[in-house]
Structure formats: C-alpha cells, structure tokens
Tab-separated table of C-alpha atoms in Angstrom:
chain	number	residue	atom	x	y	z
A	262	MET	CA	86.396	117.122	142.915
A	263	LYS	CA	89.650	115.582	143.897
A	264	GLY	CA	91.569	118.020	141.728
A	265	ALA	CA	89.925	120.817	143.690
A	266	GLY	CA	91.115	119.399	146.979
A	267	LEU	CA	88.446	117.012	148.197
A	268	ASP	CA	90.803	114.118	148.421
A	269	LEU	CA	90.951	111.903	151.508
A	270	SER	CA	93.353	109.329	149.978
A	271	GLY	CA	95.368	107.467	152.622
A	272	LYS	CA	93.448	109.004	155.568
A	273	VAL	CA	91.973	106.770	158.273
A	274	ALA	CA	88.560	107.709	159.598
A	275	LEU	CA	86.659	106.256	162.580
A	276	VAL	CA	82.898	106.665	162.460
A	277	THR	CA	80.691	105.673	165.399
A	278	GLY	CA	77.216	104.367	164.704
A	279	ALA	CA	78.271	103.720	161.107
A	280	ALA	CA	76.071	100.688	160.494
A	281	SER	CA	73.212	102.792	159.255
A	282	GLY	CA	71.805	106.287	158.899
A	283	LEU	CA	73.976	109.364	159.195
A	284	GLY	CA	77.055	107.288	160.190
A	285	LYS	CA	76.729	105.061	157.195
A	286	GLY	CA	76.334	108.114	154.957
A	287	ALA	CA	79.492	109.626	156.407
A	288	ALA	CA	81.561	106.487	156.164
A	289	LEU	CA	80.649	105.803	152.526
A	290	ALA	CA	81.188	109.378	151.450
A	291	MET	CA	84.675	109.554	152.957
A	292	ALA	CA	85.530	106.190	151.383
A	293	ARG	CA	84.331	107.543	148.076
A	294	TYR	CA	86.936	110.250	148.378
A	295	GLY	CA	89.711	107.906	149.299
A	296	ALA	CA	89.611	107.338	153.111
A	297	ASN	CA	90.009	104.030	154.854
A	298	ILE	CA	87.230	103.477	157.343
A	299	CYS	CA	86.802	102.045	160.830
A	300	VAL	CA	83.123	101.185	161.142
A	301	LEU	CA	82.086	101.135	164.834
A	302	ASP	CA	78.634	99.952	165.821
A	303	ILE	CA	76.798	97.545	168.057
A	304	ASP	CA	74.924	96.209	165.010
A	305	GLU	CA	77.282	93.548	163.731
A	306	ASP	CA	75.387	92.410	160.609
A	307	ASN	CA	74.826	95.857	159.190
A	308	GLY	CA	78.258	97.131	160.354
A	309	GLU	CA	79.990	94.313	158.438
A	310	ARG	CA	77.779	95.147	155.469
A	311	VAL	CA	78.908	98.780	155.473
A	312	ALA	CA	82.570	97.619	155.748
A	313	ARG	CA	82.039	95.493	152.666
A	314	GLU	CA	80.609	98.494	150.830
A	315	VAL	CA	83.729	100.483	151.801
A	316	ARG	CA	85.951	97.677	150.469
A	317	ASP	CA	83.923	97.530	147.269
A	318	GLN	CA	85.103	101.106	146.721
A	319	GLY	CA	88.704	99.931	146.929
A	320	ARG	CA	89.357	101.129	150.465
A	321	GLU	CA	90.389	99.336	153.585
A	322	ALA	CA	87.751	98.797	156.220
A	323	LEU	CA	87.664	97.506	159.713
A	324	PHE	CA	84.449	96.738	161.578
A	325	ILE	CA	84.610	97.153	165.321
A	326	ARG	CA	81.662	95.922	167.375
A	327	ALA	CA	81.304	98.175	170.417
A	328	ASP	CA	78.533	99.299	172.732
A	329	MET	CA	79.136	103.035	173.329
A	330	LEU	CA	77.388	102.702	176.738
A	331	ASP	CA	80.294	100.557	177.922
A	332	GLU	CA	83.559	102.310	178.852
A	333	THR	CA	85.563	99.076	178.494
A	334	GLN	CA	84.294	98.508	174.987
A	335	ILE	CA	85.183	102.105	174.081
A	336	ASP	CA	88.744	101.499	175.343
A	337	GLU	CA	88.937	98.234	173.394
A	338	ALA	CA	87.773	99.987	170.223
A	339	ILE	CA	90.538	102.550	170.549
A	340	GLY	CA	93.067	99.727	170.893
A	341	ALA	CA	91.592	97.952	167.792
A	342	VAL	CA	92.068	101.119	165.662
A	343	LYS	CA	95.659	101.562	166.906
A	344	GLN	CA	96.560	97.910	166.365
A	345	HIS	CA	95.040	97.699	162.851
A	346	PHE	CA	95.936	101.053	161.377
A	347	GLY	CA	98.495	102.538	163.717
A	348	ARG	CA	97.079	105.989	163.025
A	349	LEU	CA	93.878	108.059	162.916
A	350	ASP	CA	93.152	111.220	160.903
A	351	ILE	CA	89.395	111.714	161.197
A	352	LEU	CA	86.971	111.026	163.985
A	353	VAL	CA	83.189	111.232	163.461
A	354	ASN	CA	81.306	111.084	166.787
A	355	ASN	CA	77.936	110.134	165.500
A	356	VAL	CA	76.339	107.716	168.052
A	357	GLY	CA	73.328	109.050	169.826
A	358	GLY	CA	69.707	108.365	170.552
A	359	SER	CA	66.585	109.705	172.213
A	360	ARG	CA	63.019	108.982	173.279
A	361	ASN	CA	60.112	111.300	173.231
A	362	LYS	CA	59.178	111.782	176.909
A	363	SER	CA	58.605	114.856	178.972
A	364	PHE	CA	61.514	115.795	181.340
A	365	LEU	CA	59.406	115.270	184.462
A	366	GLU	CA	58.488	111.768	183.376
A	367	GLN	CA	62.077	110.716	182.669
A	368	SER	CA	63.726	108.580	185.270
A	369	ARG	CA	67.156	109.279	186.707
A	370	ARG	CA	68.484	106.059	185.086
A	371	SER	CA	67.077	107.249	181.705
A	372	ILE	CA	68.700	110.648	182.217
A	373	ARG	CA	72.080	109.066	182.992
A	374	ARG	CA	71.902	106.760	179.921
A	375	HIS	CA	70.992	109.621	177.624
A	376	ILE	CA	73.889	111.727	178.931
A	377	PHE	CA	76.380	108.911	178.554
A	378	LEU	CA	75.273	107.887	175.091
A	379	ASN	CA	74.894	111.349	173.612
A	380	LEU	CA	77.801	113.182	175.235
A	381	GLU	CA	80.096	111.295	177.633
A	382	SER	CA	80.857	108.423	175.252
A	383	ALA	CA	82.015	110.923	172.587
A	384	MET	CA	84.256	112.617	175.142
A	385	TYR	CA	85.813	109.377	176.265
A	386	LEU	CA	86.403	108.232	172.693
A	387	THR	CA	87.863	111.616	171.612
A	388	GLN	CA	90.193	111.670	174.663
A	389	GLY	CA	91.373	108.193	173.672
A	390	VAL	CA	92.071	108.741	170.013
A	391	VAL	CA	93.456	112.311	169.878
A	392	PRO	CA	96.835	111.151	171.137
A	393	MET	CA	97.024	108.968	167.953
A	394	MET	CA	96.436	112.084	165.878
A	395	ILE	CA	99.072	114.015	167.825
A	396	GLU	CA	101.700	111.254	167.649
A	397	GLY	CA	101.182	110.980	163.900
A	398	GLY	CA	102.156	114.590	163.435
A	399	ARG	CA	99.727	115.108	160.515
A	400	GLY	CA	96.966	116.882	162.365
A	401	GLY	CA	93.389	115.644	162.139
A	402	VAL	CA	89.706	116.513	162.080
A	403	ILE	CA	86.981	115.796	164.724
A	404	ILE	CA	83.450	116.039	163.566
A	405	ASN	CA	80.742	115.857	166.308
A	406	VAL	CA	77.251	115.094	165.083
A	407	ALA	CA	74.976	117.249	167.251
A	408	SER	CA	71.450	118.171	166.092
A	409	THR	CA	69.262	121.136	165.320
A	410	GLU	CA	67.845	120.358	168.819
A	411	ALA	CA	71.119	121.769	170.172
A	412	LEU	CA	70.116	125.160	168.807
A	413	ARG	CA	66.490	125.393	169.875
A	414	ALA	CA	63.963	124.174	172.446
A	415	ALA	CA	62.967	120.582	172.151
A	416	PRO	CA	59.786	119.629	174.183
A	417	GLY	CA	59.914	115.943	174.976
A	418	PHE	CA	63.669	115.748	174.319
A	419	ALA	CA	65.078	117.900	177.125
A	420	VAL	CA	68.037	115.716	178.031
A	421	TYR	CA	68.878	114.800	174.477
A	422	ALA	CA	68.826	118.458	173.441
A	423	ALA	CA	70.979	119.458	176.444
A	424	CYS	CA	73.544	116.833	175.506
A	425	LYS	CA	73.673	118.024	171.906
A	426	ALA	CA	74.089	121.624	173.042
A	427	GLY	CA	76.927	120.352	175.236
A	428	MET	CA	78.489	118.669	172.231
A	429	VAL	CA	78.453	122.023	170.413
A	430	SER	CA	80.245	123.683	173.365
A	431	PHE	CA	82.694	120.765	173.597
A	432	THR	CA	83.473	121.199	169.918
A	433	LYS	CA	84.322	124.876	170.338
A	434	THR	CA	86.686	124.190	173.233
A	435	LEU	CA	88.378	121.379	171.345
A	436	ALA	CA	88.917	123.770	168.433
A	437	LEU	CA	91.004	125.966	170.659
A	438	GLU	CA	92.803	123.329	172.740
A	439	LEU	CA	93.862	121.216	169.798
A	440	ALA	CA	94.569	123.907	167.214
A	441	GLY	CA	98.293	123.849	168.104
A	442	HIS	CA	98.436	120.233	166.866
A	443	ASN	CA	96.622	121.187	163.628
A	444	ILE	CA	93.567	119.257	164.696
A	445	ARG	CA	90.312	120.941	163.592
A	446	SER	CA	87.008	120.381	165.256
A	447	HIS	CA	83.471	120.873	164.012
A	448	ALA	CA	79.905	120.235	165.051
A	449	LEU	CA	77.063	119.340	162.621
A	450	ALA	CA	73.421	120.061	163.375
A	451	PRO	CA	71.322	117.870	161.035
A	452	ASP	CA	67.537	117.941	160.880
A	453	LEU	CA	65.128	115.700	158.898
A	454	ILE	CA	67.562	113.396	157.201
A	455	GLU	CA	65.815	110.367	155.727
A	456	THR	CA	67.450	107.677	157.736
A	457	GLU	CA	66.105	104.145	158.298
A	458	GLY	CA	64.834	105.256	161.727
A	459	LEU	CA	62.901	108.193	160.284
A	460	LYS	CA	61.452	106.023	157.554
A	461	ALA	CA	60.155	103.627	160.169
A	462	LEU	CA	58.486	106.487	162.098
A	463	ASP	CA	56.963	107.803	158.875
A	464	THR	CA	54.567	104.860	158.822
A	465	ALA	CA	52.562	106.658	161.524
A	466	VAL	CA	52.684	110.039	159.870
A	467	SER	CA	49.653	111.160	157.912
A	468	ASP	CA	49.823	112.558	154.398
A	469	ALA	CA	48.734	115.975	155.772
A	470	GLN	CA	51.571	115.941	158.307
A	471	LYS	CA	54.087	115.058	155.568
A	472	GLU	CA	52.794	117.877	153.461
A	473	ALA	CA	53.130	120.219	156.373
A	474	ARG	CA	56.678	118.991	156.983
A	475	SER	CA	57.644	119.803	153.438
A	476	ARG	CA	56.524	123.413	154.066
A	477	TYR	CA	58.593	123.596	157.214
A	478	VAL	CA	61.798	122.773	155.290
A	479	PRO	CA	62.759	125.673	153.013
A	480	LEU	CA	64.037	123.299	150.287
A	481	GLY	CA	60.795	121.343	150.565
A	482	ARG	CA	62.203	117.885	151.143
A	483	MET	CA	64.096	115.732	153.587
A	484	GLY	CA	67.806	115.209	153.062
A	485	SER	CA	69.596	111.912	152.375
A	486	PRO	CA	72.393	110.247	154.392
A	487	ALA	CA	74.555	110.608	151.266
A	488	GLU	CA	74.042	114.400	151.276
A	489	PHE	CA	74.937	114.508	154.939
A	490	GLY	CA	78.028	112.400	154.208
A	491	ASN	CA	79.199	114.842	151.594
A	492	VAL	CA	79.294	117.567	154.206
A	493	VAL	CA	81.366	115.339	156.484
A	494	ALA	CA	83.791	114.565	153.687
A	495	PHE	CA	84.184	118.243	152.835
A	496	LEU	CA	84.895	119.232	156.470
A	497	ALA	CA	87.431	116.316	156.720
A	498	SER	CA	89.250	117.442	153.590
A	499	ASP	CA	91.880	120.099	152.883
A	500	MET	CA	89.126	122.092	151.177
A	501	ALA	CA	88.057	123.059	154.672
A	502	SER	CA	91.590	123.557	155.997
A	503	TYR	CA	90.875	127.098	157.379
A	504	LEU	CA	87.603	126.162	159.034
A	505	ASN	CA	87.731	125.362	162.769
A	506	GLY	CA	85.223	125.417	165.568
A	507	THR	CA	82.158	125.713	163.345
A	508	THR	CA	78.647	124.504	164.028
A	509	LEU	CA	77.111	123.827	160.680
A	510	PRO	CA	73.349	123.180	160.332
A	511	VAL	CA	72.657	120.477	157.741
A	512	ASP	CA	68.966	121.116	157.466
A	513	ALA	CA	68.048	122.761	154.146
A	514	GLY	CA	67.566	126.098	155.847
A	515	ALA	CA	65.244	125.015	158.669
A	516	THR	CA	67.327	126.635	161.358
A	517	ALA	CA	67.522	129.869	159.352
A	518	ALA	CA	63.732	129.873	159.066
A	519	SER	CA	63.428	130.068	162.851
A	520	GLY	CA	59.706	129.572	162.931
A	521	TRP	CA	58.851	130.856	159.466
A	522	TYR	CA	57.095	128.289	157.231
A	523	ARG	CA	55.120	128.142	154.019
A	524	ASP	CA	51.355	128.214	154.433
A	525	PRO	CA	49.122	126.016	152.199
A	526	ASP	CA	49.211	128.811	149.601
A	527	ASN	CA	53.035	128.702	149.526
A	528	ASN	CA	53.450	132.089	151.259
A	529	TRP	CA	56.037	132.536	153.981
A	530	CYS	CA	54.476	133.312	157.402
A	531	LEU	CA	55.092	132.991	161.129
A	532	TYR	CA	51.584	131.653	161.877
A	533	HIS	CA	48.544	130.691	159.912
A	534	ALA	CA	45.039	131.369	161.141
C-alpha cells in the first residue's frame, strides 16, 4: 500500500478521544502507515495504553490528558503538541457524546454541554492548531468525525444531530478557507461501528433486534474501529490529495439505503406488513 501512496511516514497526527473506539482505530491505523501520534483523551489509563501500542509499531507517541469541555485544557493541549513535536500535519476531531432523551426533556445545561462537546470544542482546537500547519508550509488534513445523524432525523438525539450537521457545514467552509494553504478538510459520517460503547449497549439488545439490525445494514454487519481507521488514514494520505470538502458515510451503505431494508425473507423493501 505504501508504494501506491498510502504513506504517512514522518507526519504528526493529533486524534481527540483516542483512548478507545473510533479515535483509537484512527490513531492505530495512521501509526501503521507511518504517522507519529498525539493521543488526546480524558481517560489516562487507556490513553497511555494506546500510546504504547503506537510506540510498539515503531512510531513516536505523546499522550495528552485533556477534558474537551474545558477551554483551558484545550489550549494546554495545543501547547503540548507544539512543544513536543513543533509541527502538526493531521487533525482528527473525534471527541463527542450523546444521551437518548427527547428535545423537550433536555435541560438548557445539557444542551450547552452537548453543543460544546460535539461542536465548539472541535472549533477551538482547530483554530488553535491550524496556525501550526500553516507555519510548517507543508499543508495538512483536518478530519471531523460527524455521524450519520448529521444526514437524517434523529429522534431522541436532536442536539447531538444538530451539532454533527454543524460539523459537516464547518468542514465545507474550512475546505474553502484553508485550501490556499494546501490544508484539506473532510467530514466522516460513521454508523454502527462496533466500539466498546456499542458493545456495552448490546447487552440489552435482543437477538431479534440484532437480526433486524443486520438487515438494516446493506453489508449485513457492523464495522470495526480498524476499518474506520483505514478510511481516516486514506483521507490523511497523498492518495486523497485531490479530495477536499467531502462528507463520507462510513456505514456499509446504510445512508444510501435511506429507509430500504431487507425483510426476513431477504427481500429489499421500504416497509414490511
């Protein structure tokens, strides 16, 4: 693959929420293709564990403990990257979170926290690290992890989905504003990736629900963090050098299905009586 252009050797990547799940998948995939990784997370034990896995691949790793709900800690994280590496080539804004609650039941405090965690924090971090990319003169790549909920209605997740839709719009504007510095920007819209969090929720899911879920996903299965990470590594590489401003679903075709699903007889339909 490296001979074909998927080579991140010597690049420095910062991944937020990299201690587990999608962030861990992105960090390890980019390390596999040569990148040095800044692992940013509030989870110190698992964050350090991911950093060790990066080093085991022969790359340099820096763990940064930071709460992305704290502006001061975001600024300190930016300073730590600059002090340790003196450069940044790839930013993956992955931190986010949600709770299933109807919009009318959500408190104003909860709304503010959701907006800060899922949108504002990524804006602040991006604004802080892009000058490093510009000063380096090598260009860069920004990858914002949105969600399929940015592209459709999401009952019970109104604020989260609105933030993810905002992240998609933010990505498109960055793609234009930063293009003159050879900085490319992308949004990813994952769905049903088998992260630790989803595995924990699966304990309450019946076998019938799991079977129905497999019919909802055109490829018939959930994705893995490693598969998600491969998409991140591709977009960060020179193989994607003419891609800019894209929103890419990483969902095995679920977004393309747009309500179509397989019935129990394996026929595609919009509804089943």
